[in-house]
PDB file of C-alpha atoms in Angstrom:
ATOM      1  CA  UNK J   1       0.000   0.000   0.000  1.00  0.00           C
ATOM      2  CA  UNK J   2       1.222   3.759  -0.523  1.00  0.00           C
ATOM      3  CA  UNK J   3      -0.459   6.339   1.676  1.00  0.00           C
ATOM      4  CA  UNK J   4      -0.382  10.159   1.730  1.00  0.00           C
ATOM      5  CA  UNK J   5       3.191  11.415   2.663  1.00  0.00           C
ATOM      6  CA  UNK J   6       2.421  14.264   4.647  1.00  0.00           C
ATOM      7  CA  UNK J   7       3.464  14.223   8.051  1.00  0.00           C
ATOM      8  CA  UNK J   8       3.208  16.335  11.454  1.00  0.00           C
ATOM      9  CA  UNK J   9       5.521  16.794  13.547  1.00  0.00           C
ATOM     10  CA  UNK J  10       4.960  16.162  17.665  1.00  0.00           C
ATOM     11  CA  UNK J  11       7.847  16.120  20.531  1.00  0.00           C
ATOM     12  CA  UNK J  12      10.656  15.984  17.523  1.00  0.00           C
ATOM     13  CA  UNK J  13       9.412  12.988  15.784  1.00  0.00           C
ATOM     14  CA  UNK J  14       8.001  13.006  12.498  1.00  0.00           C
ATOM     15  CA  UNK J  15       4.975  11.382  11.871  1.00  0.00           C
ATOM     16  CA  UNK J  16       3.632  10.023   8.639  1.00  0.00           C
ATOM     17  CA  UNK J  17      -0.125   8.342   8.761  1.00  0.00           C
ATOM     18  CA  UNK J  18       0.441   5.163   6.836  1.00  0.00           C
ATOM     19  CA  UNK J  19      -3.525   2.934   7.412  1.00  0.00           C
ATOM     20  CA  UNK J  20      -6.488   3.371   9.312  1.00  0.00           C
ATOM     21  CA  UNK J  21      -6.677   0.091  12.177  1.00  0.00           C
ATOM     22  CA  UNK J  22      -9.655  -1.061  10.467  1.00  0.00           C
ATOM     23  CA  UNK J  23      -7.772  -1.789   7.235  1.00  0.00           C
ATOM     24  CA  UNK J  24      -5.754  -4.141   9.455  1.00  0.00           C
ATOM     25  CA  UNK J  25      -7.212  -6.566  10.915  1.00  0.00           C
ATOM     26  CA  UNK J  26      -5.669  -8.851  13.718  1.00  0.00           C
ATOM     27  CA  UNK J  27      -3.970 -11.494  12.721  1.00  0.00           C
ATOM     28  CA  UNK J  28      -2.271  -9.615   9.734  1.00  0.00           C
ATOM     29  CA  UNK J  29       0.555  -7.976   8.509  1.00  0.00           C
ATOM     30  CA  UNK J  30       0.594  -5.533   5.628  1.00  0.00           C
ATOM     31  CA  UNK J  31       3.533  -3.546   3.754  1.00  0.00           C
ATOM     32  CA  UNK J  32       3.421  -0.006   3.524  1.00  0.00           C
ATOM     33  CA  UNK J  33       5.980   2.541   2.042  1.00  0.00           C
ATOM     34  CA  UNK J  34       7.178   5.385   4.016  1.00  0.00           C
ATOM     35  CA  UNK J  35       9.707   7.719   1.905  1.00  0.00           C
ATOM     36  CA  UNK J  36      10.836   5.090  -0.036  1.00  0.00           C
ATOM     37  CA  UNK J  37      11.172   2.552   2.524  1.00  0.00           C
ATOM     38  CA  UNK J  38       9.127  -0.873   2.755  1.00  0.00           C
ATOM     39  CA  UNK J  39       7.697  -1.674   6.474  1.00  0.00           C
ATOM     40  CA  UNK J  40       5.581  -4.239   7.752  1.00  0.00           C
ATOM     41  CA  UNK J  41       3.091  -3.533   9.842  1.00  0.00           C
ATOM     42  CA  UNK J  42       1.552  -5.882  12.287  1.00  0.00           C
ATOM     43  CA  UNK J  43      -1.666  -6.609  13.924  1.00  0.00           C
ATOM     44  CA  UNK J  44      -0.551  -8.989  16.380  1.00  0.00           C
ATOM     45  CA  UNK J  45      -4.050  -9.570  18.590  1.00  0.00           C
ATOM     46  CA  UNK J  46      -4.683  -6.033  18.550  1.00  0.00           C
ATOM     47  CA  UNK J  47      -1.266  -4.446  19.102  1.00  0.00           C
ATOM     48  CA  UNK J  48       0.249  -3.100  16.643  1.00  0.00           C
ATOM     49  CA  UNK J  49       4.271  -3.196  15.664  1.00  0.00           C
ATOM     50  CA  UNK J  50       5.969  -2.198  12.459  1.00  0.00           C
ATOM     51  CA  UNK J  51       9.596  -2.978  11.684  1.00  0.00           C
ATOM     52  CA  UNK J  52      11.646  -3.250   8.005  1.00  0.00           C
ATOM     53  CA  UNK J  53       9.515  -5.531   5.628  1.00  0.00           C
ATOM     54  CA  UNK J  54      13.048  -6.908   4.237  1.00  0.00           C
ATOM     55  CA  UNK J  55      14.457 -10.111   5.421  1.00  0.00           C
ATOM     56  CA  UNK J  56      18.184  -9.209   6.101  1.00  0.00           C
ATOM     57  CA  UNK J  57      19.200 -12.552   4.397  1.00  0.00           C
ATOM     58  CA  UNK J  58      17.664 -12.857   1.049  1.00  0.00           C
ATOM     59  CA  UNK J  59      15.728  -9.370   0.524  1.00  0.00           C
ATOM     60  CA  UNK J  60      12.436 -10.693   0.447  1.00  0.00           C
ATOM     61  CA  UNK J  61       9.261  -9.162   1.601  1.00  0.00           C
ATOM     62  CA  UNK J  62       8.477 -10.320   4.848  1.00  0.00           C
ATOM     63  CA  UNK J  63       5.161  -9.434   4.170  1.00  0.00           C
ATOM     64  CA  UNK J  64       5.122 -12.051   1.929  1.00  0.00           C
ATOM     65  CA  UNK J  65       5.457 -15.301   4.670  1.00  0.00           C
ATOM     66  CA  UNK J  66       3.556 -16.375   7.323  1.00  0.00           C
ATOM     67  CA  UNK J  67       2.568 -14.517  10.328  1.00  0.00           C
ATOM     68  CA  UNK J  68       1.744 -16.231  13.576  1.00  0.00           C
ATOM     69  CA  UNK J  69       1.769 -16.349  17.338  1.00  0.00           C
ATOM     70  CA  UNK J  70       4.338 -19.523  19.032  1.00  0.00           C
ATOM     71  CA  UNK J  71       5.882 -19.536  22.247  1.00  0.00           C
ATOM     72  CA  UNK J  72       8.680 -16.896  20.941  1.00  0.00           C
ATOM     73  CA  UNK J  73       5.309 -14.904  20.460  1.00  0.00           C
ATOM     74  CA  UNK J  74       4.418 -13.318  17.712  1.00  0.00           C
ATOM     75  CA  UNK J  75       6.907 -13.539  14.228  1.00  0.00           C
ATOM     76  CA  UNK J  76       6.770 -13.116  10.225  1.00  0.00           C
ATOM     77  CA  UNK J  77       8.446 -15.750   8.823  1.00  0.00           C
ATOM     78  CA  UNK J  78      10.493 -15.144   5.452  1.00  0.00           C
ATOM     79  CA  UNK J  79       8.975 -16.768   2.281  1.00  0.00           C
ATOM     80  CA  UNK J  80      12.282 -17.662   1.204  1.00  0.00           C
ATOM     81  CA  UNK J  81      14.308 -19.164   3.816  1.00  0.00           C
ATOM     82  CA  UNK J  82      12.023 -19.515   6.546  1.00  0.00           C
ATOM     83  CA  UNK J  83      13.810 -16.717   8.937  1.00  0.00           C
ATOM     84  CA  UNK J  84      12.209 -15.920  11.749  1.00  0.00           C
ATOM     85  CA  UNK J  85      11.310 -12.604  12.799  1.00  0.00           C
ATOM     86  CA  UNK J  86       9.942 -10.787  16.048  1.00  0.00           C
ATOM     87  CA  UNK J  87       7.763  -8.588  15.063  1.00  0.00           C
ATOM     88  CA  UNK J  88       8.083  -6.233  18.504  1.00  0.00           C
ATOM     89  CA  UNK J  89      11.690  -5.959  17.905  1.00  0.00           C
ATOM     90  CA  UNK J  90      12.750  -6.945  14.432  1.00  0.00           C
ATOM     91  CA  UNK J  91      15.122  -9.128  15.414  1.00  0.00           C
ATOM     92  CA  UNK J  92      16.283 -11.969  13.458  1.00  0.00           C
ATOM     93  CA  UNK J  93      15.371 -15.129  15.628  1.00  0.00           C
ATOM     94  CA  UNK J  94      16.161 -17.855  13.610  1.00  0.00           C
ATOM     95  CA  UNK J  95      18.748 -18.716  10.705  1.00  0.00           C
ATOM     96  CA  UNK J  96      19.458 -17.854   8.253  1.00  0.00           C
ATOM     97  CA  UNK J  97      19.042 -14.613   8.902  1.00  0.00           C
ATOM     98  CA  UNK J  98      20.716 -12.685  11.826  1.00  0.00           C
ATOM     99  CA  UNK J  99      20.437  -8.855  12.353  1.00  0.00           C
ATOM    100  CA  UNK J 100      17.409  -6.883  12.617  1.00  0.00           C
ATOM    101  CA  UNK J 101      15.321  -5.743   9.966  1.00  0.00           C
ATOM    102  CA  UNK J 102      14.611  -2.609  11.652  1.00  0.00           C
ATOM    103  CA  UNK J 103      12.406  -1.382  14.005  1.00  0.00           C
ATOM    104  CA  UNK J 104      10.384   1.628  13.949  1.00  0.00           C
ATOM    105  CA  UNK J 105       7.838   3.498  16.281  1.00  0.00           C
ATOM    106  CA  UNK J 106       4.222   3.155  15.712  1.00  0.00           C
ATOM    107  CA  UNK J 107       0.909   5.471  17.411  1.00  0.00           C
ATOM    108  CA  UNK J 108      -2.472   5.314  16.949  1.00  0.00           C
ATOM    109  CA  UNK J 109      -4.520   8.190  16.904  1.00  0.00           C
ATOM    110  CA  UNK J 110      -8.458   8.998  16.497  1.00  0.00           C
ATOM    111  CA  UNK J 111      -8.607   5.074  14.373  1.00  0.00           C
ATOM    112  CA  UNK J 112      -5.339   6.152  12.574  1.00  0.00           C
ATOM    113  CA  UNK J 113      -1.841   4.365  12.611  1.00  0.00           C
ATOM    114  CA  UNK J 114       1.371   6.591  12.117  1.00  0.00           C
ATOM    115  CA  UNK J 115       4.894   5.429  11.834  1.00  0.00           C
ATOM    116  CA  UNK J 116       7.841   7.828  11.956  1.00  0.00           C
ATOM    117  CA  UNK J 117      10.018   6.904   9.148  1.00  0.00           C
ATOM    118  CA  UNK J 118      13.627   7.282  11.498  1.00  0.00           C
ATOM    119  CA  UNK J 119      14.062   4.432  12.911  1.00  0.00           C
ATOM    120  CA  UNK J 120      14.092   3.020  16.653  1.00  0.00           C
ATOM    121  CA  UNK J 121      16.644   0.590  15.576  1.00  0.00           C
ATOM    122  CA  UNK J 122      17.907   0.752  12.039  1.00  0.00           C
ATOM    123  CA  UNK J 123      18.347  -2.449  10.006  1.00  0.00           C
ATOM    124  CA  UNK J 124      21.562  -4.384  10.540  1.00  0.00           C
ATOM    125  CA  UNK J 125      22.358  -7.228   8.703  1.00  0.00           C
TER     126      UNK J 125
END
Protein backbone atom coordinates (compact mmCIF):
# COMPACT_ATOMS: atom_id res chain seq x y z
CA UNK A 1 0.00 0.00 0.00
CA UNK A 2 1.22 3.76 -0.52
CA UNK A 3 -0.46 6.34 1.68
CA UNK A 4 -0.38 10.16 1.73
CA UNK A 5 3.19 11.41 2.66
CA UNK A 6 2.42 14.26 4.65
CA UNK A 7 3.46 14.22 8.05
CA UNK A 8 3.21 16.33 11.45
CA UNK A 9 5.52 16.79 13.55
CA UNK A 10 4.96 16.16 17.66
CA UNK A 11 7.85 16.12 20.53
CA UNK A 12 10.66 15.98 17.52
CA UNK A 13 9.41 12.99 15.78
CA UNK A 14 8.00 13.01 12.50
CA UNK A 15 4.98 11.38 11.87
CA UNK A 16 3.63 10.02 8.64
CA UNK A 17 -0.12 8.34 8.76
CA UNK A 18 0.44 5.16 6.84
CA UNK A 19 -3.53 2.93 7.41
CA UNK A 20 -6.49 3.37 9.31
CA UNK A 21 -6.68 0.09 12.18
CA UNK A 22 -9.65 -1.06 10.47
CA UNK A 23 -7.77 -1.79 7.23
CA UNK A 24 -5.75 -4.14 9.46
CA UNK A 25 -7.21 -6.57 10.92
CA UNK A 26 -5.67 -8.85 13.72
CA UNK A 27 -3.97 -11.49 12.72
CA UNK A 28 -2.27 -9.62 9.73
CA UNK A 29 0.55 -7.98 8.51
CA UNK A 30 0.59 -5.53 5.63
CA UNK A 31 3.53 -3.55 3.75
CA UNK A 32 3.42 -0.01 3.52
CA UNK A 33 5.98 2.54 2.04
CA UNK A 34 7.18 5.38 4.02
CA UNK A 35 9.71 7.72 1.90
CA UNK A 36 10.84 5.09 -0.04
CA UNK A 37 11.17 2.55 2.52
CA UNK A 38 9.13 -0.87 2.76
CA UNK A 39 7.70 -1.67 6.47
CA UNK A 40 5.58 -4.24 7.75
CA UNK A 41 3.09 -3.53 9.84
CA UNK A 42 1.55 -5.88 12.29
CA UNK A 43 -1.67 -6.61 13.92
CA UNK A 44 -0.55 -8.99 16.38
CA UNK A 45 -4.05 -9.57 18.59
CA UNK A 46 -4.68 -6.03 18.55
CA UNK A 47 -1.27 -4.45 19.10
CA UNK A 48 0.25 -3.10 16.64
CA UNK A 49 4.27 -3.20 15.66
CA UNK A 50 5.97 -2.20 12.46
CA UNK A 51 9.60 -2.98 11.68
CA UNK A 52 11.65 -3.25 8.00
CA UNK A 53 9.51 -5.53 5.63
CA UNK A 54 13.05 -6.91 4.24
CA UNK A 55 14.46 -10.11 5.42
CA UNK A 56 18.18 -9.21 6.10
CA UNK A 57 19.20 -12.55 4.40
CA UNK A 58 17.66 -12.86 1.05
CA UNK A 59 15.73 -9.37 0.52
CA UNK A 60 12.44 -10.69 0.45
CA UNK A 61 9.26 -9.16 1.60
CA UNK A 62 8.48 -10.32 4.85
CA UNK A 63 5.16 -9.43 4.17
CA UNK A 64 5.12 -12.05 1.93
CA UNK A 65 5.46 -15.30 4.67
CA UNK A 66 3.56 -16.38 7.32
CA UNK A 67 2.57 -14.52 10.33
CA UNK A 68 1.74 -16.23 13.58
CA UNK A 69 1.77 -16.35 17.34
CA UNK A 70 4.34 -19.52 19.03
CA UNK A 71 5.88 -19.54 22.25
CA UNK A 72 8.68 -16.90 20.94
CA UNK A 73 5.31 -14.90 20.46
CA UNK A 74 4.42 -13.32 17.71
CA UNK A 75 6.91 -13.54 14.23
CA UNK A 76 6.77 -13.12 10.23
CA UNK A 77 8.45 -15.75 8.82
CA UNK A 78 10.49 -15.14 5.45
CA UNK A 79 8.98 -16.77 2.28
CA UNK A 80 12.28 -17.66 1.20
CA UNK A 81 14.31 -19.16 3.82
CA UNK A 82 12.02 -19.52 6.55
CA UNK A 83 13.81 -16.72 8.94
CA UNK A 84 12.21 -15.92 11.75
CA UNK A 85 11.31 -12.60 12.80
CA UNK A 86 9.94 -10.79 16.05
CA UNK A 87 7.76 -8.59 15.06
CA UNK A 88 8.08 -6.23 18.50
CA UNK A 89 11.69 -5.96 17.91
CA UNK A 90 12.75 -6.95 14.43
CA UNK A 91 15.12 -9.13 15.41
CA UNK A 92 16.28 -11.97 13.46
CA UNK A 93 15.37 -15.13 15.63
CA UNK A 94 16.16 -17.86 13.61
CA UNK A 95 18.75 -18.72 10.70
CA UNK A 96 19.46 -17.85 8.25
CA UNK A 97 19.04 -14.61 8.90
CA UNK A 98 20.72 -12.68 11.83
CA UNK A 99 20.44 -8.86 12.35
CA UNK A 100 17.41 -6.88 12.62
CA UNK A 101 15.32 -5.74 9.97
CA UNK A 102 14.61 -2.61 11.65
CA UNK A 103 12.41 -1.38 14.01
CA UNK A 104 10.38 1.63 13.95
CA UNK A 105 7.84 3.50 16.28
CA UNK A 106 4.22 3.16 15.71
CA UNK A 107 0.91 5.47 17.41
CA UNK A 108 -2.47 5.31 16.95
CA UNK A 109 -4.52 8.19 16.90
CA UNK A 110 -8.46 9.00 16.50
CA UNK A 111 -8.61 5.07 14.37
CA UNK A 112 -5.34 6.15 12.57
CA UNK A 113 -1.84 4.37 12.61
CA UNK A 114 1.37 6.59 12.12
CA UNK A 115 4.89 5.43 11.83
CA UNK A 116 7.84 7.83 11.96
CA UNK A 117 10.02 6.90 9.15
CA UNK A 118 13.63 7.28 11.50
CA UNK A 119 14.06 4.43 12.91
CA UNK A 120 14.09 3.02 16.65
CA UNK A 121 16.64 0.59 15.58
CA UNK A 122 17.91 0.75 12.04
CA UNK A 123 18.35 -2.45 10.01
CA UNK A 124 21.56 -4.38 10.54
CA UNK A 125 22.36 -7.23 8.70
Amino acid sequence: MEYDQSSEESSCARWVRVASVEEIPPETVTQVSVEGEYIAICNAGGEFYAIGDTCTHAEASLCDGDFYEDIRGWVLECPLHGSHFDVTTGEAISLPATGNSGKYALKIEDGSIYINPDPITPRQE
